[in-house]
XYZ file of C-alpha atoms in Angstrom:
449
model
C 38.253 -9.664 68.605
C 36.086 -8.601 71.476
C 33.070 -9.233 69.922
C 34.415 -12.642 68.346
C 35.327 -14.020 71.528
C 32.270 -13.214 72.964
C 29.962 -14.274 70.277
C 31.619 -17.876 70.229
C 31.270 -18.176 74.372
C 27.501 -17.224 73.948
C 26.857 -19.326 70.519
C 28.011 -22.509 72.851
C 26.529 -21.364 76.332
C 23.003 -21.373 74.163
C 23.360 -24.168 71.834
C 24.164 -26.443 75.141
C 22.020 -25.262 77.161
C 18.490 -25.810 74.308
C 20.428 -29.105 74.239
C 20.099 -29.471 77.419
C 16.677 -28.066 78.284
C 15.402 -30.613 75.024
C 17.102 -34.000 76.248
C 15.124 -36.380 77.266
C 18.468 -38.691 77.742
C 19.670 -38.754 81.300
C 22.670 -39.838 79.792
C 22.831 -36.821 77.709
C 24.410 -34.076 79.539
C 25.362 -31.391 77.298
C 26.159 -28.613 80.213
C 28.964 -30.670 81.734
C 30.557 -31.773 78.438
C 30.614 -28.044 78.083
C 32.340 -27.472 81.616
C 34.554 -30.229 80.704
C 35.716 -29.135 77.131
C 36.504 -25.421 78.287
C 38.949 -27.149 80.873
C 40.388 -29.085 79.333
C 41.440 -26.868 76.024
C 43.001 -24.178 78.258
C 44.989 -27.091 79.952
C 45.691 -28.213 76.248
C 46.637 -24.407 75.502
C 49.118 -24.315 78.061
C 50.385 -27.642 77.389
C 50.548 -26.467 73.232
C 52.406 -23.096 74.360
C 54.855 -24.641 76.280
C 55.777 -27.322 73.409
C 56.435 -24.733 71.413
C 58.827 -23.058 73.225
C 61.871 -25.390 72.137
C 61.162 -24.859 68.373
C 60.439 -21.820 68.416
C 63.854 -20.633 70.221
C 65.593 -22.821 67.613
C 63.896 -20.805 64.940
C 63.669 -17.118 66.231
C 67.727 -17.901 67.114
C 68.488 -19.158 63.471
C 66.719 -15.763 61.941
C 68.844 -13.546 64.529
C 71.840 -15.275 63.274
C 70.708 -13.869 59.383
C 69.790 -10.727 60.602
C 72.958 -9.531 62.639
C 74.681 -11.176 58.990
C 73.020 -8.398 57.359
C 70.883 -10.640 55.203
C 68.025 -8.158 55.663
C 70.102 -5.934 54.040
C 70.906 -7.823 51.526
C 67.476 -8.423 50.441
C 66.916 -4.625 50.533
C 69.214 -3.855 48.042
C 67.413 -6.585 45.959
C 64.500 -4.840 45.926
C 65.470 -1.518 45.819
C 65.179 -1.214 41.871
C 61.301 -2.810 42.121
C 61.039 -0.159 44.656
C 61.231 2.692 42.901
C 59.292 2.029 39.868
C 56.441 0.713 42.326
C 56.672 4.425 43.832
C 57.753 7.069 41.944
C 55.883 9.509 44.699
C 58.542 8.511 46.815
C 62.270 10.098 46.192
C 64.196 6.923 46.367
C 66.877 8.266 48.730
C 63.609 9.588 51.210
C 63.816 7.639 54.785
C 60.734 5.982 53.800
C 61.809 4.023 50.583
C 64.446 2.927 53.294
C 61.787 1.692 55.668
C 59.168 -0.134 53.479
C 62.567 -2.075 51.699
C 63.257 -3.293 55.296
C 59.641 -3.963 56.166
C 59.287 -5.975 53.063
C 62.537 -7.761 53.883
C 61.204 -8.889 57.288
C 58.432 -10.335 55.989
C 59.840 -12.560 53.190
C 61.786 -13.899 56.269
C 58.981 -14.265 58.519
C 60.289 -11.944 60.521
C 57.214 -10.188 61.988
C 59.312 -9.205 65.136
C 61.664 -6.761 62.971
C 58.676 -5.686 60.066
C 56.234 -4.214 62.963
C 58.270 -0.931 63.564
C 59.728 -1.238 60.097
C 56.289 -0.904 58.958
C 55.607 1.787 61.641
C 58.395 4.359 60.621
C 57.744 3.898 56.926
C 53.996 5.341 57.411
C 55.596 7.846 59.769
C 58.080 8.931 56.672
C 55.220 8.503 53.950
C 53.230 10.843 56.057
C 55.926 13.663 55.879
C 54.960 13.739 52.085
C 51.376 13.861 52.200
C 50.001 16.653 50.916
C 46.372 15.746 52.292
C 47.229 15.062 56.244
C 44.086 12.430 57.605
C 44.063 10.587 54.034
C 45.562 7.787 53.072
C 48.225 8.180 49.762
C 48.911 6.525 47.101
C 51.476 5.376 47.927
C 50.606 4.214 51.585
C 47.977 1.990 50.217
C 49.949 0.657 48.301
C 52.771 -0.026 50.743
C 49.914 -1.826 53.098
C 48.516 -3.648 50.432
C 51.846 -5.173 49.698
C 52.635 -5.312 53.432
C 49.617 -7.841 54.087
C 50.077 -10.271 50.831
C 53.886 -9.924 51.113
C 55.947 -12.962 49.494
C 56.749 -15.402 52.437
C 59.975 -17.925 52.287
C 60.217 -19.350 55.787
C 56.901 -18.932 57.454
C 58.875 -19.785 60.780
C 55.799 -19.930 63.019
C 53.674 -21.605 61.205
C 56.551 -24.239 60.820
C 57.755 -23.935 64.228
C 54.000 -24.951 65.755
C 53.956 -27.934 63.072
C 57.001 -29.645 64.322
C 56.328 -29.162 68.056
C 52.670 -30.762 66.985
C 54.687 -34.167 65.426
C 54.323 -33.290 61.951
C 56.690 -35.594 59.815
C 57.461 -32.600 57.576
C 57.098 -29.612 59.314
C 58.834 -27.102 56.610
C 56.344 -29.032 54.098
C 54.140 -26.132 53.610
C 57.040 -23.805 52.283
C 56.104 -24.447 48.204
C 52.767 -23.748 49.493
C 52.785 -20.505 51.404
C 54.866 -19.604 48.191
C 52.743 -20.007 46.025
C 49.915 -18.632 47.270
C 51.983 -15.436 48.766
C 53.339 -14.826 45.192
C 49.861 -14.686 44.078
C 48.592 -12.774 46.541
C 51.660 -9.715 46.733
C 50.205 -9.698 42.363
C 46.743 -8.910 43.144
C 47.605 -6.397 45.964
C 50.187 -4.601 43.549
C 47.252 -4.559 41.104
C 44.249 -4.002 42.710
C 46.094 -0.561 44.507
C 47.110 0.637 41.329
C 43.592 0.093 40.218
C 41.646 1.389 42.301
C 43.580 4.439 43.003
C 42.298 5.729 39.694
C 38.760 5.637 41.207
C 39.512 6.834 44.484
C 40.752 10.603 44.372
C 42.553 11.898 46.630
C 40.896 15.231 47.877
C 42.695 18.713 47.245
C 46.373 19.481 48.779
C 45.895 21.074 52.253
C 49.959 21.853 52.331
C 52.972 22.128 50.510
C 55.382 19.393 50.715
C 59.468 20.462 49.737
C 60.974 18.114 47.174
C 62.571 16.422 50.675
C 59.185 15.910 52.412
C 59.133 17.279 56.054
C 62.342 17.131 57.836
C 60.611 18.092 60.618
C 60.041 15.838 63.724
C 57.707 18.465 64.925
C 55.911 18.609 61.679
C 54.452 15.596 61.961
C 50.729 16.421 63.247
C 48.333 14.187 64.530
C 44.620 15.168 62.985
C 43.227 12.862 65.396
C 45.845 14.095 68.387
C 46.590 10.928 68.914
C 50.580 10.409 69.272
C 50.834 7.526 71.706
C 54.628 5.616 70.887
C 54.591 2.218 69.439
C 55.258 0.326 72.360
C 51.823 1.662 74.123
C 49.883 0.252 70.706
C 47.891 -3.142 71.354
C 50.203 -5.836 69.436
C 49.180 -9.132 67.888
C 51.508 -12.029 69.670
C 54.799 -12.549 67.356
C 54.295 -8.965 66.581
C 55.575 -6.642 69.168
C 57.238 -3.032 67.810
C 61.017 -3.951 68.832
C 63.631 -1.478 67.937
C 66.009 -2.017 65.677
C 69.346 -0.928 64.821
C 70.403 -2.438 60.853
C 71.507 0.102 58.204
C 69.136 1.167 55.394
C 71.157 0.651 51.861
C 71.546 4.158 50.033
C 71.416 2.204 46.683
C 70.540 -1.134 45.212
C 72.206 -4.119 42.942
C 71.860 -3.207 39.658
C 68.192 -3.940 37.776
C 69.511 -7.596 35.881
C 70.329 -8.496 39.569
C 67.277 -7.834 40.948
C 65.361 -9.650 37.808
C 67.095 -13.023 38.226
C 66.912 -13.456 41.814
C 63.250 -12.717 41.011
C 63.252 -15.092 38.351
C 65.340 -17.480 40.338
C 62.550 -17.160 42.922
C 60.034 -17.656 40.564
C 61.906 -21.491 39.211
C 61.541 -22.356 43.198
C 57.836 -22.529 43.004
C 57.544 -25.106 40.673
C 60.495 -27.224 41.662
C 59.512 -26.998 45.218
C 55.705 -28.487 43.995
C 57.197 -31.007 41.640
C 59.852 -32.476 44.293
C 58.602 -31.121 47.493
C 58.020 -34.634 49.001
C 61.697 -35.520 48.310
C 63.039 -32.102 49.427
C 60.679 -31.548 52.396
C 63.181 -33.715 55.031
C 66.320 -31.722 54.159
C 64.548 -28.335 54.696
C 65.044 -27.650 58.434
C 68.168 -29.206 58.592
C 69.340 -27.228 55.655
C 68.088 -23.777 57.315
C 69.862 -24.873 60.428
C 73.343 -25.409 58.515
C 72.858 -22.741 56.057
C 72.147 -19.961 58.533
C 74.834 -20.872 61.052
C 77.568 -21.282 57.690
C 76.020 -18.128 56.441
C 76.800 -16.347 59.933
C 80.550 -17.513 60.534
C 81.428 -16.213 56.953
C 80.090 -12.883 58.050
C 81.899 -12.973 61.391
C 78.971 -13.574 63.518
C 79.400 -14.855 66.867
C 77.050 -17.550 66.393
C 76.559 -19.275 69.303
C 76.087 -15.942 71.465
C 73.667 -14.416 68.833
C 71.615 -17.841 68.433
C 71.222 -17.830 72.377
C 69.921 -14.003 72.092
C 67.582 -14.983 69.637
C 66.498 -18.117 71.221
C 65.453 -15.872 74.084
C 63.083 -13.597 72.271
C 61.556 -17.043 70.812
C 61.249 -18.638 74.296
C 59.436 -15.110 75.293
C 57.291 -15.471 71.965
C 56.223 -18.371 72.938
C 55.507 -17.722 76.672
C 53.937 -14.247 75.873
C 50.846 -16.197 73.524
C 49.332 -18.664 75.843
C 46.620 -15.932 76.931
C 45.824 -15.562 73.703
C 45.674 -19.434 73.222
C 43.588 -19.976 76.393
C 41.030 -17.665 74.972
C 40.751 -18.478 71.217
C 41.034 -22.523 72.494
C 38.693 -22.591 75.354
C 36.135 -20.764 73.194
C 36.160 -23.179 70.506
C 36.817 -26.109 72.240
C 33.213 -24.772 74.011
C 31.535 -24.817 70.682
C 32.664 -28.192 69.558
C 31.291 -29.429 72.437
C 28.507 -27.600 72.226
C 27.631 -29.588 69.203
C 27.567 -25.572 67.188
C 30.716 -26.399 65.367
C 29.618 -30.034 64.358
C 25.823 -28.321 63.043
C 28.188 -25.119 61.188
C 29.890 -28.043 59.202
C 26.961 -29.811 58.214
C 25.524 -26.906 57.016
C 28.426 -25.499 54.835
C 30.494 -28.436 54.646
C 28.754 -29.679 51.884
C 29.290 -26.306 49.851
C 32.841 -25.398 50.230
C 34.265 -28.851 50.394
C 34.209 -29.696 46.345
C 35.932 -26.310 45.720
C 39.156 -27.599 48.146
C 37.805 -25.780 51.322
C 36.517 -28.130 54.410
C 34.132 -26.853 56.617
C 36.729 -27.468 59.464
C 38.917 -24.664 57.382
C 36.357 -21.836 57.307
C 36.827 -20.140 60.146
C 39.822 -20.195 59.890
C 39.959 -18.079 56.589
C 37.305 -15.742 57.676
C 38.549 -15.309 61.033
C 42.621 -14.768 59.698
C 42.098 -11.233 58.532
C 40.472 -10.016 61.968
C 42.844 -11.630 63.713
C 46.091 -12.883 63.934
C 45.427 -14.612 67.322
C 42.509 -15.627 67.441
C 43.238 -17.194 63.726
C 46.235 -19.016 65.143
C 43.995 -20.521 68.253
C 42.176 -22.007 66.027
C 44.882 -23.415 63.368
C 46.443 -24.839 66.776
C 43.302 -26.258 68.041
C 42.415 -28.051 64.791
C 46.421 -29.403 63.760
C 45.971 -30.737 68.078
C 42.839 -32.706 66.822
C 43.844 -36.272 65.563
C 41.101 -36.484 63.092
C 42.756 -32.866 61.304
C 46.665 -33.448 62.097
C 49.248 -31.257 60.467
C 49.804 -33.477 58.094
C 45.837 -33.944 57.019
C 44.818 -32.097 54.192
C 43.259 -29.946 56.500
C 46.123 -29.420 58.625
C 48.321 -28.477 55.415
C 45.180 -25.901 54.800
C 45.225 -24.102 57.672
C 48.999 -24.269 58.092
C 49.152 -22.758 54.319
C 46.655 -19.903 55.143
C 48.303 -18.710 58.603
C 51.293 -18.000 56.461
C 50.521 -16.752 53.659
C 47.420 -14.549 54.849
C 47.691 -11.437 57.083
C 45.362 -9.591 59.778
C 44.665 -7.344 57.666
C 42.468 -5.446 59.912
C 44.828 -4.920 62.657
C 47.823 -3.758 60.156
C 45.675 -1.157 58.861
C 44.691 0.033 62.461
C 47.714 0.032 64.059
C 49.763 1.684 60.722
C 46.832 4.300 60.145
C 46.296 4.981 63.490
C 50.464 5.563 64.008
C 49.915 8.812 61.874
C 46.454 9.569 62.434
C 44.781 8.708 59.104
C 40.972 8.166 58.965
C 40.429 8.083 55.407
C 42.200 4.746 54.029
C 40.747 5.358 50.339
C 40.985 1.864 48.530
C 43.883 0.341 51.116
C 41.131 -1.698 52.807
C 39.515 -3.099 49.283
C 43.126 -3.699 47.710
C 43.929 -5.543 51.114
C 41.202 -7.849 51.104
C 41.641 -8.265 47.397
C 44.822 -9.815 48.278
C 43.686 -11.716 51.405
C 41.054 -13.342 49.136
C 43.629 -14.374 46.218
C 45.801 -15.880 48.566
C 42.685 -18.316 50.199
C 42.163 -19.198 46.764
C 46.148 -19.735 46.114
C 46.159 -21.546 48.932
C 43.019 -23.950 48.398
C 43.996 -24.707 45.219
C 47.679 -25.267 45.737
C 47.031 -27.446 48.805
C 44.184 -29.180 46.972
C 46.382 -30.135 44.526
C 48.969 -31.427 46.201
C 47.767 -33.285 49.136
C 43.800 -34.182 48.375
């Protein structure tokens, strides 16, 4: 992100100042538009940041109101039976079967809060059965490749930042991020189980019991690295936060498991077909649903809502540096005139496949960064020519939730146990990031071009 930032600061600095050195306008003053856009988007980030906070405190407090229900849980046990046919490496009563079924769970929700140290432990637990410390498994690249094109219901940020931008259906983009998560979680499932055939995994270097490695002590660092999760850099809405729900020993039985899967499945196409009629009765729905869903498991409501509500307000308040950056450097290059000559150029070869120029950083930017990717969603859903409710706006809304930063995931997770050698994990990763731009063009394309 380093070298992103920077790059876009010195693309506009340069383009504005030949601008400037080749004007022969006096009213042409390229340098102090310049000044005056990079002002004026951190104002607007601060001003963004700070509408957000309401919406997202409703949201954040809704989801802690399913979570202390044990409707993680729930979902656990749903997937359990997937679970253990997608890895029969793993015993299915191992802590890390356990972990990954939670991590999933948290990310259907939208829960990135809870999936972070999910995610953590379960590459802590895989690692106790790897018989090849420093190399990636099987079965961790597979865990990552599902953990980045994961099936999303409530993308509850991406929603959250619609409604606090006016959209007139904020939730609209749920049939949408469904779609093109469903695809995506497919060809990450399938492109790990591909490629693992033509990326070997080199010779055991130790015996692993039946168990794995009890342990704690056993769990060496190649790279001597053991720094906790909390000293890890963190993408906003992501911060390791510990957690204290119970992992279910077993799971519903299989024909369970299938027709919630199915049932999920039916959603898709209902969702597209009436998703204009059923768009205004989403948020008010979740809102009813979660608190009815919360008294009939004897959740104090109101006092767990207000707890979440305060990790949403803190959310919020915690990404305006990130904002300030991502926005002031792009609100440089648009008035730099960069951005406007980048969409000329390319414009007129992504936009007949469903892709404006506008959209394109955005969905090469997305797997570097989660940040930086949602600056730039922010700044062009703040833009009154590309609204949330533009086709564009639905685009970039679409590919914030149902794309991951896939980079990041596989440093932090890989760099929790010390692996260096990811195998295929990268190449199924981006295979799924890729899918789900295409899900996600096409889906939005036809539904709102």
């Amino acid at each position: 992100m380093n070298a992103i930032f920077l790059a876009l600061v010195v693309i506009a600095f340069t383009t504005a100042a030949l601008r400037e050195l080749r004007s022969t306008d006096p009213e042409e003053r390229p340098m102090a538009d310049l000044s005056e856009g990079a002002v004026e988007a951190a104002g607007a980030a601060v001003e963004l940041a700070l509408g957000l906070v309401g919406v997202m405190a409703l949201f954040l407090g809704l989801m802690k109101i399913a979570e202390a229900g044990g409707l993680l849980t729930v979902l656990a046990r749903l997937l359990r039976p997937l679970m253990v046919r997608l890895f029969p490496d793993v015993p299915p009563e191992h802590p890390a079967m356990g972990a990954m079924i939670l991590n999933f769970s948290a990310n259907i929700l939208g829960l990135g809060n809870a999936a972070t140290p999910f995610g953590i432990r379960a590459m802590q637990e895989l690692e106790k059965l790897n018989p090849h410390p420093g190399t990636a498994t099987n079965a961790m690249a597979l865990f990552l490749a599902i953990n980045t094109s994961s099936i999303t219901l409530l993308p509850t940020g991406v929603i959250a930042l619609r409604a606090s931008l006016g959209s007139e259906d904020p939730a609209a983009i749920l049939p949408t991020t469904l779609f093109a998560t469903l695809f995506a979680t497919v060809a990450g499932i399938t492109s790990a189980l591909v490629l693992q055939r033509w990326f070997r995994p080199p010779a055991a270097t130790r015996e692993i019991p039946p168990g794995g490695l009890d342990d704690p002590d056993a769990e060496a660092d190649p790279a001597g690295d053991r720094r906790s999760d909390a000293d890890r850099d963190t993408e906003p809405g992501e911060q390791p936060q510990p957690m204290n729900i119970e992992v279910p020993a077993e799971g519903y039985p299989a024909w369970v498991s299938i027709l919630v899967l199915l049932g999920v499945l039916a959603i898709i196409p209902l969702t597209i077909i009436y998703g204009q009629a059923i768009a205004p009765w989403i948020i008010p729905g979740l809102v009813v649903g979660f608190l009815t869903y919360g008294v009939i498991r004897g959740v104090p409501v109101y006092e767990v809502f207000v707890e979440g509500a305060k990790e949403g307000f803190n959310v919020a308040l915690r990404i305006i540096p990130y904002l300030v950056a991502i926005l002031v450097a792009v609100g440089m290059l648009r008035e730099s005139g960069a951005l406007g000559m980048f969409v000329g150029l390319v414009g007129p070869w992504t936009t007949p496949f469903g892709l404006p120029a506008e959209a394109l950083p955005m969905a090469l930017l997305r797997p570097l960064s989660g940040s930086g990717a949602y600056g730039i969603m922010a700044g062009i859903m703040q833009d009154p020519a590309t609204g949330p409710d533009t086709h564009v706006g639905m685009l970039v809304s679409t590919l914030q939730g149902s794309t991951e930063t896939t980079f990041y995931v596989l440093a932090v997770y890989f760099g929790a146990i010390g692996v260096k050698r990811v195998r295929h994990t990268l190449a199924a990763a981006l295979s799924a990031d890729a899918v789900a731009v295409v899900a996600a063009v096409a889906i939005v394309a036809w539904l709102y071009l």
